[in-house]
Amino acid sequence: MTSSPDATIAVHSLWKVFGPKADTVVGTDLAELSRADLLAQTGCVAAVRDVSFDVAPGEVFVVMGLSGSGKSTLVRCLTRLIEPTSGSVLLDGEDIAQASPKRLRELRRTKFSMVFQHFGLLPHRRVIDNIAYSLEINGVGREARHARAREVIELVGLTGYDQHYPEQLSGGMQQRVGLARALAVDPEVMFLDEPFSALDPLIRRDMQAEVMRLHRDLGKTMVFITHDLAEAMKVGDRIAIMRDGAVVQVGTAEDLVARPVDDYVADFTRDIPRSHVLTLQAIARPVRGDDDLTGPRLPGTTIVRDAARAILDSQHPVQVVSGDDVVGVVTKDEVLRLISADDPA
């Protein structure tokens, strides 16, 4: 895999092997064994297996998979909370895997930040001091760090709670404090490891919307780990699906639903309503000579669900356009078939 020169993060052939003589696995015939066979023969587990991908500036890149797929180990290797066995992790061209302990601490303080499922708030400190803590360890003075903390308090919707202690806040509000603490240093990249999996469904939905709003407003590059495909499709620009330590497929939500590379990915996406993910260009058919091209014109990037009413109300095929060019047409029949497949009952 060749990286884009503009990638904010470029991961190349990353491995993490746990067990005795783990460094003898990569680059040998042992690396070709299945996870079960490798464990049986060597006592080692390949938690991350030859993973490569790029993350573009300002992209929300989601890594998902079932429990044990390697996604959380992967994000910990990306941040060097766990030492990779081999491979490289380039952040703006600098290999984090080769950074000295001093340089790594500097990168964590200034370049990237992390948000985890367990908030890790300091119970004896008020909200403002929890948020300002990352600045405090950077040597920022009290007045300046509190001023920055108040900025991000407003940004994440915690105005009025700066003097509260963590135990006085709900789970969702505590996670907002965690987000604010990560944002306080104005990082280029944010790593979020299942940050909302411990929250109630309604609070989780609110926090997903909050991350999407923050991303829209701030344009941060994010690597977001989740086991929930609906969450992945909601927040992610692209999604990497992992199985047994390896990345099986990387693509947009539409790619995964419309063009799964194997049965494993197809099983993952089976319960996702296709009309909520597919765009008009994915279901459009070519224009025929007898088509009446007097119907509405809609961009090919429009989600089918969002266009359904206009298509069903039209007496003529809807023209699917890319710029000024008509790239196909969609009729009521295509939309009704898709909606019926989503709800076979």
Coordinates of N, CA, C and O in Angstrom, one line a residue, residues 10 27-28 39 41 54 61 78 98 111 119 162 170 196 214 229 231 236 241-242 266 274 297 307 322 327 337-338:
A10 N -0.2 7.8 8.5 CA 0.1 6.7 7.5 C 0.6 5.5 8.3 O 1.7 5.6 8.9
G27 N 7.7 -11.7 9.5 CA 8.7 -11.9 8.4 C 9.1 -13.3 8.3 O 10.0 -13.6 7.5
T28 N 8.4 -14.2 9.0 CA 8.7 -15.7 8.8 C 7.5 -16.4 8.4 O 6.4 -15.8 8.3
L39 N -1.1 -19.5 17.9 CA -1.2 -19.7 19.3 C -0.8 -21.1 19.7 O 0.0 -21.4 20.7
Q41 N 1.1 -23.3 18.1 CA 2.5 -23.6 17.8 C 3.5 -22.8 18.6 O 4.6 -23.3 18.9
D54 N -4.2 4.9 5.5 CA -3.9 6.3 5.7 C -5.2 7.0 6.2 O -6.3 6.5 6.0
F61 N -11.8 8.7 10.8 CA -11.5 7.3 10.3 C -11.9 6.4 11.4 O -11.4 6.5 12.5
L78 N -1.0 2.8 17.9 CA -0.9 4.1 17.2 C -0.4 5.2 18.1 O 0.3 6.2 17.7
Q98 N 9.2 5.3 16.2 CA 10.7 5.4 16.5 C 11.0 6.6 17.4 O 12.1 6.9 17.7
K111 N 0.5 17.3 20.1 CA 0.1 16.9 18.7 C -1.1 16.1 18.7 O -2.0 16.2 17.8
F119 N -13.6 7.5 31.7 CA -13.3 8.9 31.6 C -12.0 9.3 32.2 O -11.3 10.2 31.8
D162 N -18.5 24.5 35.5 CA -17.0 24.5 35.7 C -16.6 24.3 37.1 O -15.5 23.8 37.4
S170 N -23.6 13.7 35.3 CA -24.1 12.4 34.7 C -22.9 11.8 33.8 O -21.9 12.5 33.6
F196 N -18.1 6.0 23.9 CA -19.5 6.1 24.4 C -20.1 4.8 24.7 O -21.3 4.7 25.0
L214 N -18.5 18.9 16.8 CA -17.1 19.4 17.0 C -16.2 19.1 15.8 O -15.4 20.0 15.5
L229 N -21.7 -0.9 14.4 CA -21.7 -0.5 13.0 C -22.5 0.8 12.8 O -22.1 1.7 12.0
E231 N -23.0 3.2 14.8 CA -22.2 4.4 15.3 C -21.1 4.7 14.2 O -20.9 5.8 13.9
G236 N -18.4 8.2 10.9 CA -17.2 8.0 10.1 C -17.3 8.5 8.7 O -18.3 8.3 8.0
I241 N -12.9 -2.3 8.8 CA -13.4 -3.5 9.6 C -12.3 -4.5 9.8 O -11.6 -4.9 8.9
M242 N -12.1 -4.8 11.1 CA -11.1 -5.7 11.5 C -11.6 -7.1 11.9 O -12.8 -7.2 12.4
A266 N -20.3 -8.7 4.7 CA -21.8 -8.7 4.4 C -22.6 -9.0 5.6 O -23.7 -8.4 5.8
R274 N -30.5 -0.3 3.7 CA -29.7 0.1 2.6 C -30.1 1.5 2.1 O -29.3 2.3 1.6
R297 N -34.0 17.0 -11.0 CA -32.6 16.7 -11.0 C -32.0 16.7 -9.6 O -32.2 17.7 -8.9
A307 N -34.0 11.3 -0.7 CA -34.6 11.6 -2.0 C -35.9 10.9 -2.2 O -36.6 11.1 -3.2
S322 N -24.1 14.7 -11.8 CA -22.8 15.0 -11.2 C -22.4 16.3 -11.8 O -22.0 16.3 -13.0
V327 N -25.9 11.5 -15.0 CA -25.2 10.2 -15.0 C -26.1 9.0 -14.9 O -25.6 7.9 -14.9
R337 N -38.2 -1.0 -4.5 CA -37.5 -2.3 -4.3 C -36.6 -2.2 -3.1 O -36.5 -3.1 -2.3
L338 N -35.8 -1.1 -3.1 CA -34.9 -0.9 -2.0 C -35.5 -0.8 -0.6 O -35.1 -1.4 0.3

